[in-house]
PDB file of C-alpha atoms in Angstrom:
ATOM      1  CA  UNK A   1      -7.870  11.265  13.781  1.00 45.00           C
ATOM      2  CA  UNK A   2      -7.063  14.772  12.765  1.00 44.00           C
ATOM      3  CA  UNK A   3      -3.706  13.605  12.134  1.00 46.00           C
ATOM      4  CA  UNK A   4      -4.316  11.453   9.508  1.00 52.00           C
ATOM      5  CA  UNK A   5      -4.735  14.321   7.390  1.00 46.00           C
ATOM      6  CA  UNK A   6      -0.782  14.997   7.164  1.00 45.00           C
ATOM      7  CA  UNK A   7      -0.588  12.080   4.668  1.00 48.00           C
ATOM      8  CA  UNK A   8       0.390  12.338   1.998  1.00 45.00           C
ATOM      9  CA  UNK A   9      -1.889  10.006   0.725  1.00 47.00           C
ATOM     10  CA  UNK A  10      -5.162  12.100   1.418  1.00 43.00           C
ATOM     11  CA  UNK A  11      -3.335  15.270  -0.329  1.00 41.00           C
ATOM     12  CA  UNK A  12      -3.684  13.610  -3.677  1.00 38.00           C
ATOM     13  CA  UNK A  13      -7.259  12.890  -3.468  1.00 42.00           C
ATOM     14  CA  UNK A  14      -8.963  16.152  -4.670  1.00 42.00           C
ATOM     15  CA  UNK A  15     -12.761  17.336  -4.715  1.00 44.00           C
ATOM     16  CA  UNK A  16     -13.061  17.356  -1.092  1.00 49.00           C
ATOM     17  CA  UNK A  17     -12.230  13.773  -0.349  1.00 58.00           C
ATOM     18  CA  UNK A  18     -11.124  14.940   3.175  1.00 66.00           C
ATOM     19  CA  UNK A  19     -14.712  15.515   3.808  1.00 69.00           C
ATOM     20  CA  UNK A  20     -15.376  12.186   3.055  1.00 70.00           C
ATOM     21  CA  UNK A  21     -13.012  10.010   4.560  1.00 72.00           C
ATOM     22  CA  UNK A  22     -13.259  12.232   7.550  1.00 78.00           C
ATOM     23  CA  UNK A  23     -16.886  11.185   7.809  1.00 79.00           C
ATOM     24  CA  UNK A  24     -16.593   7.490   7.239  1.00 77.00           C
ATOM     25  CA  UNK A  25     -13.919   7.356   9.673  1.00 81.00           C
ATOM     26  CA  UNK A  26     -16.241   8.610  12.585  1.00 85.00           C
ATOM     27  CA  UNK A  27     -19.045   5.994  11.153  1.00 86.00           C
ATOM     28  CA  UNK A  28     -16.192   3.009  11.476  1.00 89.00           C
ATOM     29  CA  UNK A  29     -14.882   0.810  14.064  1.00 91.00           C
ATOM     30  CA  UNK A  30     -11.710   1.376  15.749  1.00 93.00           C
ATOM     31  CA  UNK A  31      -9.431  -2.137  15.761  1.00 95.00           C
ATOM     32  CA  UNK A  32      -6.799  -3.776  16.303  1.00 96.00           C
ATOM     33  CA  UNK A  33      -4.571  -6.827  15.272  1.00 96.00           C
ATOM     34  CA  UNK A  34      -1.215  -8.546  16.192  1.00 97.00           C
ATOM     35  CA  UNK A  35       1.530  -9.402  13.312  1.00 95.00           C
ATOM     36  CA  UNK A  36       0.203 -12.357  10.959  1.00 94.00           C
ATOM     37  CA  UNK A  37      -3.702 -11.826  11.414  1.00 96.00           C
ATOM     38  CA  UNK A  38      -5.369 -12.402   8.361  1.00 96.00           C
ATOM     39  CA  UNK A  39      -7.630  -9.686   7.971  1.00 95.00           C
ATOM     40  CA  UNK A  40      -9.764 -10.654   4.993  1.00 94.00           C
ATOM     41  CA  UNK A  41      -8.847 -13.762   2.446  1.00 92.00           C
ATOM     42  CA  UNK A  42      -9.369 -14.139  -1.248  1.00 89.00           C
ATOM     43  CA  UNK A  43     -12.586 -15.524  -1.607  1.00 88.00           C
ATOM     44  CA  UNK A  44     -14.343 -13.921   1.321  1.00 90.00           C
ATOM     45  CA  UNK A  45     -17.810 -12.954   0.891  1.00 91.00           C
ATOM     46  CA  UNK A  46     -18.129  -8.931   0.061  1.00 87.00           C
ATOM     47  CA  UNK A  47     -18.216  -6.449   2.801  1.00 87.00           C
ATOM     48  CA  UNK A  48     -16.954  -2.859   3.822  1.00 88.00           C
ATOM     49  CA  UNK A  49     -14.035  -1.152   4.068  1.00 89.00           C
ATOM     50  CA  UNK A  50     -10.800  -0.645   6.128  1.00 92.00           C
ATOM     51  CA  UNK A  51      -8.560   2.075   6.948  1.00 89.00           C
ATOM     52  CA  UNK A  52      -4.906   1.842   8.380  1.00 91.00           C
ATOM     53  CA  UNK A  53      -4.317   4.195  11.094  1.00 89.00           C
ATOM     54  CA  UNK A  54      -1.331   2.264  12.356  1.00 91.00           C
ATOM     55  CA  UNK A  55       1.140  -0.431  11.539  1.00 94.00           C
ATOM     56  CA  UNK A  56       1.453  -2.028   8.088  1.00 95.00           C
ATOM     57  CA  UNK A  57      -0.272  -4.985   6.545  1.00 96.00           C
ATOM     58  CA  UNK A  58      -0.226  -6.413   2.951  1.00 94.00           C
ATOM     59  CA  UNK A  59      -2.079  -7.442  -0.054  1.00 92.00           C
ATOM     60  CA  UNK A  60      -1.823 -10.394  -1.840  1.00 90.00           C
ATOM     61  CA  UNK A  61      -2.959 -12.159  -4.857  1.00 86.00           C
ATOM     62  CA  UNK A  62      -3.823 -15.952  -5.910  1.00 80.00           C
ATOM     63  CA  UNK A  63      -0.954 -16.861  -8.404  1.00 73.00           C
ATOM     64  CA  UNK A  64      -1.265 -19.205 -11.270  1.00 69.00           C
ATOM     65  CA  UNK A  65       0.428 -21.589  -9.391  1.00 70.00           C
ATOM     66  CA  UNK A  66      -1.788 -21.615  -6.285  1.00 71.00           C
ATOM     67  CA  UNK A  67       0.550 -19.595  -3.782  1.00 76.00           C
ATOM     68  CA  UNK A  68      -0.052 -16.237  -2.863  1.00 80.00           C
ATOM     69  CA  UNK A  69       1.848 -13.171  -4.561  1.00 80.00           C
ATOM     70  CA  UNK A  70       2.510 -10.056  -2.327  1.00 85.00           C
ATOM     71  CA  UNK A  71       1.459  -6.923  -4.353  1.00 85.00           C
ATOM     72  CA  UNK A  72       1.518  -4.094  -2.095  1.00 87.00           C
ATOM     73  CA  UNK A  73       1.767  -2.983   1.617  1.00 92.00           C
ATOM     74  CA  UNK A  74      -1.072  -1.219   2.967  1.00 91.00           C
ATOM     75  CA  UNK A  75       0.490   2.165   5.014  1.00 90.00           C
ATOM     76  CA  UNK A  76      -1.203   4.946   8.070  1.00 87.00           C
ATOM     77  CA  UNK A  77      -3.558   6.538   5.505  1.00 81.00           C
ATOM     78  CA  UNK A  78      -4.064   3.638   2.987  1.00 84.00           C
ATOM     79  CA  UNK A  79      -7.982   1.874   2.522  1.00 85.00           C
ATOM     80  CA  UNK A  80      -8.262  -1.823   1.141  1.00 88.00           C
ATOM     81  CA  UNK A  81     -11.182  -3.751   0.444  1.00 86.00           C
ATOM     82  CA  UNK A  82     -13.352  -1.103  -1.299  1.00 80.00           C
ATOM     83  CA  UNK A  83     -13.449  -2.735  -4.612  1.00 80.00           C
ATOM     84  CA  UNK A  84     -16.101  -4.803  -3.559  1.00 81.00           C
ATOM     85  CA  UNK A  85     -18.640  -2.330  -2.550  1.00 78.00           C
ATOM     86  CA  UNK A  86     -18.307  -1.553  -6.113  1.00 77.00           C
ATOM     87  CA  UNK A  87     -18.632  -4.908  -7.633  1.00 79.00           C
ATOM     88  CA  UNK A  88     -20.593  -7.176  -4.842  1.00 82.00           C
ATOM     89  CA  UNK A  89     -18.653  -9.982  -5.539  1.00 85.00           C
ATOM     90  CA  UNK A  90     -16.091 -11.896  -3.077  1.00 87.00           C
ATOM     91  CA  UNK A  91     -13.369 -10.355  -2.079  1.00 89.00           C
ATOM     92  CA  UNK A  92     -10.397 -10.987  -4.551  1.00 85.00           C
ATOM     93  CA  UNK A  93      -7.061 -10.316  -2.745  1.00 89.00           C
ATOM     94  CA  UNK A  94      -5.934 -11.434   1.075  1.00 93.00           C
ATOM     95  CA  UNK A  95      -4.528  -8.649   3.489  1.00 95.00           C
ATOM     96  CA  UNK A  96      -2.566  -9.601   6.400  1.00 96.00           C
ATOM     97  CA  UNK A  97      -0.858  -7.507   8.729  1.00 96.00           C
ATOM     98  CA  UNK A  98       2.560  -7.209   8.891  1.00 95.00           C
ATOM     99  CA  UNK A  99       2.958  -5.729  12.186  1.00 95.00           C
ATOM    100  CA  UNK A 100       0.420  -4.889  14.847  1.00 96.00           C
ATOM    101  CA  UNK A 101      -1.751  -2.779  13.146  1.00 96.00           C
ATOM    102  CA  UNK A 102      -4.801  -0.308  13.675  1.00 94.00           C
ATOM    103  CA  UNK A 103      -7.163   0.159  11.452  1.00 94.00           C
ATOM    104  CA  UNK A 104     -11.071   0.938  11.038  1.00 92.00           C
ATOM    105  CA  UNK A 105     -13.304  -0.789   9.689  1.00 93.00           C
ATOM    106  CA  UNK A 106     -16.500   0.465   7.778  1.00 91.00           C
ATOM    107  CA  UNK A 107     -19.652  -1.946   7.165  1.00 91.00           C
ATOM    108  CA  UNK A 108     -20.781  -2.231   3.930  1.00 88.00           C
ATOM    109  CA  UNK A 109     -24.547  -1.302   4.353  1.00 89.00           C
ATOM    110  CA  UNK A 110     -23.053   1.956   6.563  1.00 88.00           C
ATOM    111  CA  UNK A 111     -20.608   2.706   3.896  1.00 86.00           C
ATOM    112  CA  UNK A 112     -23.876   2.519   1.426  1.00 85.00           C
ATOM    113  CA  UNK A 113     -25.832   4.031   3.317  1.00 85.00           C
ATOM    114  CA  UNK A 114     -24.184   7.390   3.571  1.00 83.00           C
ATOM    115  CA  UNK A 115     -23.200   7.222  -0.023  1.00 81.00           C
ATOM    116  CA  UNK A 116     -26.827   7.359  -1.000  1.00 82.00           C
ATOM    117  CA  UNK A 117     -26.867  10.433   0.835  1.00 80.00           C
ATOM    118  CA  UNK A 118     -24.755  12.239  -1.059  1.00 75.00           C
ATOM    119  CA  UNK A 119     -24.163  10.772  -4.921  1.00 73.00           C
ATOM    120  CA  UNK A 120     -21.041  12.940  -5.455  1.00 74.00           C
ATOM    121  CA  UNK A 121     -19.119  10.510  -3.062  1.00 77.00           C
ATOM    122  CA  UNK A 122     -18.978   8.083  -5.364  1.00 79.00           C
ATOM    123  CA  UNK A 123     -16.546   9.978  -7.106  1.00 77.00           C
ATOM    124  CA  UNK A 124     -14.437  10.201  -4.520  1.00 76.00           C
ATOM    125  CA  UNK A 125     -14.553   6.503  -3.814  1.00 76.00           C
ATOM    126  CA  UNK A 126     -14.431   5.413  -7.392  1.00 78.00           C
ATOM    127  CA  UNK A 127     -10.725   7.646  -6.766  1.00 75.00           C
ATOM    128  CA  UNK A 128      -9.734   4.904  -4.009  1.00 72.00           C
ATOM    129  CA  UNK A 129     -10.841   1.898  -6.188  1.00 74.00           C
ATOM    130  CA  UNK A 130      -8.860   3.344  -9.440  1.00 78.00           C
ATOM    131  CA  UNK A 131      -5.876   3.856  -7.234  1.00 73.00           C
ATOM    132  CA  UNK A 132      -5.881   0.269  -5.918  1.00 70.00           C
ATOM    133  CA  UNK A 133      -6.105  -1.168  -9.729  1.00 75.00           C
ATOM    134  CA  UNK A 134      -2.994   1.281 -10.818  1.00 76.00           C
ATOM    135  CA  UNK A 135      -1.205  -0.522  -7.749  1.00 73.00           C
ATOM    136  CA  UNK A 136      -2.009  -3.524  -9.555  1.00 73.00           C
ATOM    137  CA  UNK A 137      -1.040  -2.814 -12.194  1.00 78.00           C
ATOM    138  CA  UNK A 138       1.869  -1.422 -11.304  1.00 80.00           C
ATOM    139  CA  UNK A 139       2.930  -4.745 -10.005  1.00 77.00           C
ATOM    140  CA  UNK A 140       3.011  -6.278 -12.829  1.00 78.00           C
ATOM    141  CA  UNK A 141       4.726  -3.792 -14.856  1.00 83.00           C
ATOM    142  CA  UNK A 142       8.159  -3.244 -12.194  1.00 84.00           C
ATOM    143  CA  UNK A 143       8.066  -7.360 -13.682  1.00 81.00           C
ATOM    144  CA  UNK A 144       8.834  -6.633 -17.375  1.00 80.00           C
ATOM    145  CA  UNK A 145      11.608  -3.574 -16.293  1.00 85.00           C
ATOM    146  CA  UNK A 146      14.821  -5.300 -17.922  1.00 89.00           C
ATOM    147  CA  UNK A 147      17.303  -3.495 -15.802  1.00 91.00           C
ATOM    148  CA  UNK A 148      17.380  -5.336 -12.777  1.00 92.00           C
ATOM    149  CA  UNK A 149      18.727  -1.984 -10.683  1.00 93.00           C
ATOM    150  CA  UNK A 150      15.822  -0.545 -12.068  1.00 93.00           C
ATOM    151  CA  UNK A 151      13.421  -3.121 -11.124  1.00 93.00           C
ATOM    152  CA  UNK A 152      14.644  -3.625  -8.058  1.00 94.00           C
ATOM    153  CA  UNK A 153      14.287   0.421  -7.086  1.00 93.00           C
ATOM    154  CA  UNK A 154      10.586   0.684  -8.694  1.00 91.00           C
ATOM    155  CA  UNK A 155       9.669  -2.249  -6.419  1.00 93.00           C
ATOM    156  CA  UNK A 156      10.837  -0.505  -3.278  1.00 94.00           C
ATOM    157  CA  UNK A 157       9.161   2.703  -4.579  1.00 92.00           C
ATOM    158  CA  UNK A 158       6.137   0.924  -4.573  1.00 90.00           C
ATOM    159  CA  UNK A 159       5.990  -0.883  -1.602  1.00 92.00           C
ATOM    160  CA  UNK A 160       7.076   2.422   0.098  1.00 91.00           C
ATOM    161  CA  UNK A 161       3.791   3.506  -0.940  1.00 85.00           C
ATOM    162  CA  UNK A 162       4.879   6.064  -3.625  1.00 80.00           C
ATOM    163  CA  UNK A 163       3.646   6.030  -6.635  1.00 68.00           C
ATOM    164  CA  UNK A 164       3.257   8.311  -9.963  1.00 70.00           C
ATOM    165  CA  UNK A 165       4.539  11.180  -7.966  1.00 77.00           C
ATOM    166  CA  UNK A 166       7.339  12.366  -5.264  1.00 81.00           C
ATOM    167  CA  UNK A 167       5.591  12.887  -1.477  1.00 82.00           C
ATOM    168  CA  UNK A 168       4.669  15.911  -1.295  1.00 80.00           C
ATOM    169  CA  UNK A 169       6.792  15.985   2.516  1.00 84.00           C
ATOM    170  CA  UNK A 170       9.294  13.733   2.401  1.00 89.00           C
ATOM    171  CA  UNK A 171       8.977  10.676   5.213  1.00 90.00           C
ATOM    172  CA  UNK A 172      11.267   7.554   6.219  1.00 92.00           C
ATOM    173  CA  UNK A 173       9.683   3.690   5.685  1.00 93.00           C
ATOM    174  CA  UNK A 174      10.899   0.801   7.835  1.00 93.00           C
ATOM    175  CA  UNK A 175       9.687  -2.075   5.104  1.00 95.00           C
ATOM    176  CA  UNK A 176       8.852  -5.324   6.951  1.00 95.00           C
ATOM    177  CA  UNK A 177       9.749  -7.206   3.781  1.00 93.00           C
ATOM    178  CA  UNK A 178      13.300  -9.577   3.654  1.00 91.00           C
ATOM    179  CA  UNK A 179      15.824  -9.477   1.196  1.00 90.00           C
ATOM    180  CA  UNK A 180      14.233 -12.947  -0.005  1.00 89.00           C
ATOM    181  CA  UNK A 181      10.900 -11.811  -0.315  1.00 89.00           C
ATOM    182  CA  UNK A 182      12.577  -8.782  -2.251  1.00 92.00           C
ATOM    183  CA  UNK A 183      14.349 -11.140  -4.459  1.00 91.00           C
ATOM    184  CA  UNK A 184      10.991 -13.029  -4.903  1.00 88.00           C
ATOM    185  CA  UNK A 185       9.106  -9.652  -6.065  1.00 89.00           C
ATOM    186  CA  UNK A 186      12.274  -8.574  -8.128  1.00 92.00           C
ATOM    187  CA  UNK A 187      12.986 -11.750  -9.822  1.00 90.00           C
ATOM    188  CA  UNK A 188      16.049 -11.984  -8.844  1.00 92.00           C
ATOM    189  CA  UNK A 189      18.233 -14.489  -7.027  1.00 91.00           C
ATOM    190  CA  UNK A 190      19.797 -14.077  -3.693  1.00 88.00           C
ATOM    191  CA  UNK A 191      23.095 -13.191  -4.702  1.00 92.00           C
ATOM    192  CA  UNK A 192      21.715 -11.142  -7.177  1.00 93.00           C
ATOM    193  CA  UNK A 193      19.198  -8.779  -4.690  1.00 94.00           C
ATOM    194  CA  UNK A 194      21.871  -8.613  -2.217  1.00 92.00           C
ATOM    195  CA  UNK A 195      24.338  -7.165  -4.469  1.00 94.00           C
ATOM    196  CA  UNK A 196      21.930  -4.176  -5.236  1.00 94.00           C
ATOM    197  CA  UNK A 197      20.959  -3.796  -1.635  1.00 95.00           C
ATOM    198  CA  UNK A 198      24.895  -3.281  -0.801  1.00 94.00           C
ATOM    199  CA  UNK A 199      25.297  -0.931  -3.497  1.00 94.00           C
ATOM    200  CA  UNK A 200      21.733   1.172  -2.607  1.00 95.00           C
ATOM    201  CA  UNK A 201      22.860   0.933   1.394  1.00 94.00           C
ATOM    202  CA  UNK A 202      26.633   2.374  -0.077  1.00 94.00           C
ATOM    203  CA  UNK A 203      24.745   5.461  -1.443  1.00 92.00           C
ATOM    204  CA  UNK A 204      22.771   6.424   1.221  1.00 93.00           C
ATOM    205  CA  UNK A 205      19.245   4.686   0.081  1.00 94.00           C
ATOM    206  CA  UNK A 206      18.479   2.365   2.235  1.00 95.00           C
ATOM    207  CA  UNK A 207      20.044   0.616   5.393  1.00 94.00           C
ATOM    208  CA  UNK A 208      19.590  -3.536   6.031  1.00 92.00           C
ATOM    209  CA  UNK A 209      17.866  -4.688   8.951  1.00 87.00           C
ATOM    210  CA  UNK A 210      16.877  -8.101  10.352  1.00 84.00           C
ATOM    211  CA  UNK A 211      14.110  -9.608   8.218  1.00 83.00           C
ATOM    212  CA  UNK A 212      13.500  -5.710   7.563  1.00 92.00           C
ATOM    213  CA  UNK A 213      14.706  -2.193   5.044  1.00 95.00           C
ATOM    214  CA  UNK A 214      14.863   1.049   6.159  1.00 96.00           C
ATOM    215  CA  UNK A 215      14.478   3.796   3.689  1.00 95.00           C
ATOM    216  CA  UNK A 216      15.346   6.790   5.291  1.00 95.00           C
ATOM    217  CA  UNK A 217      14.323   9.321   2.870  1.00 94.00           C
ATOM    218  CA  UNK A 218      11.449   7.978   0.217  1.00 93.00           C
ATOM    219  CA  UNK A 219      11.610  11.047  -1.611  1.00 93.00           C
ATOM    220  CA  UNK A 220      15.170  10.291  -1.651  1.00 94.00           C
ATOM    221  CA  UNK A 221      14.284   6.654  -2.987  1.00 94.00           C
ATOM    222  CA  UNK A 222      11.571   8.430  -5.465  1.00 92.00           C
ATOM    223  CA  UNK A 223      14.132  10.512  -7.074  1.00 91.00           C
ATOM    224  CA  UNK A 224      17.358   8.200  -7.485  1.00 90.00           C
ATOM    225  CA  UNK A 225      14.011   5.676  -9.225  1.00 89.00           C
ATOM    226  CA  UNK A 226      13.632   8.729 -11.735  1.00 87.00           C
ATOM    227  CA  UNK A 227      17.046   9.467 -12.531  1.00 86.00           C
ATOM    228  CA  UNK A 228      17.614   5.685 -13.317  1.00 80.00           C
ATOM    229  CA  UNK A 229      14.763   5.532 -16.119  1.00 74.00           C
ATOM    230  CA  UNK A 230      16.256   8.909 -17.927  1.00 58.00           C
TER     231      UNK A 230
END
């Protein structure tokens, strides 16, 4: 798993995280899951954690209207489900996978367990939780962004997996998301999102795929996001 530690992901977690997540990940369970396994649902009793090692899988929220709402896609590197060792309540978002997808899972009482041991890990694990909540958040910001170029780029940013920062090494993404879904999380209509996409795949920023958007460069992607909001 020594790998895992090229992500960029683990590079902005500070005060010896690595130690951490190094540890838990030799305490978890090694799985694996086909493309449209629900993983955990909204309103699942509380229990551990889960790291993706491979594939992609998203998270998604009740709406007021009863359907789900995608938020973010979960990445090699990425936890999920940690609120709740926090808060002991059910678990409030459902995660699917998108693809097949590894991932480890942590029990609860062993995640507890070896916290106890050490109190300063709670720190580090308060990080992850804080992190998942600024996703949120972020969510429902790239919603209120009048410029609908704009909106449309910080939504790819994000479900790229980059946020508040550029990767420290830059890395391609092959989104499993559709140009409707895109539209969906955009607010925008068809003709609308595909007449961004052309224009993005025209300079270089992405290419279109079946059901799928490759982003060649997310640093790339980062950068033409920051330019836009000067």
């Amino acid at each position: 798993m020594n790998n895992l530690k090229n992500f960029d992901k683990f590079s902005i977690v500070q005060d010896g995280s690595w130690d951490l997540l190094s540890a838990l990940i030799e305490l978890g369970k090694r799985k694996f899951a086909p493309p449209r396994t629900t993983i955990i649902n909204a309103g699942d009793p509380p229990g551990g954690l889960f790291l993706v090692t491979d594939g992609c899988a998203d998270v998604s929220f009740p709406s007021s209207s009863g359907e789900e709402a995608l938020c973010r896609l979960c990445w090699p590197g990425d936890w999920f489900g940690h609120v709740s060792i926090f808060t002991h309540v059910e678990r409030r978002a459902t995660v699917r996978s998108r693809t097949s997808l590894s991932y480890i899972y942590v029990p609860a009482p062993t995640v507890l367990k070896f916290l106890e041991e050490d109190s300063g890990h709670w720190r580090t694990l308060a990080s992850l939780v804080i992190r998942e909540l600024q996703s949120e958040m972020t969510a429902h910001s790239d919603l209120l962004i009048g410029d609908s170029r704009l909106r449309c780029l910080a939504t790819l940013v994000r479900l790229c997996g980059c946020n508040g920062q550029p990767p420290a090494v830059d890395y391609s993404r092959q989104l499993p998301v559709s140009q409707e879904e895109l539209g969906q999380l955009t607010n925008l209509c068809r003709n609308g999102i595909g007449t961004l996409l052309r224009k993005f795949r025209q300079n270089g920023i992405i290419s279109l795929q079946y059901r799928g958007i490759h982003v060649p460069s997310v640093r790339r992607l980062w950068f033409n996001y920051q330019e836009a909001t000067i």
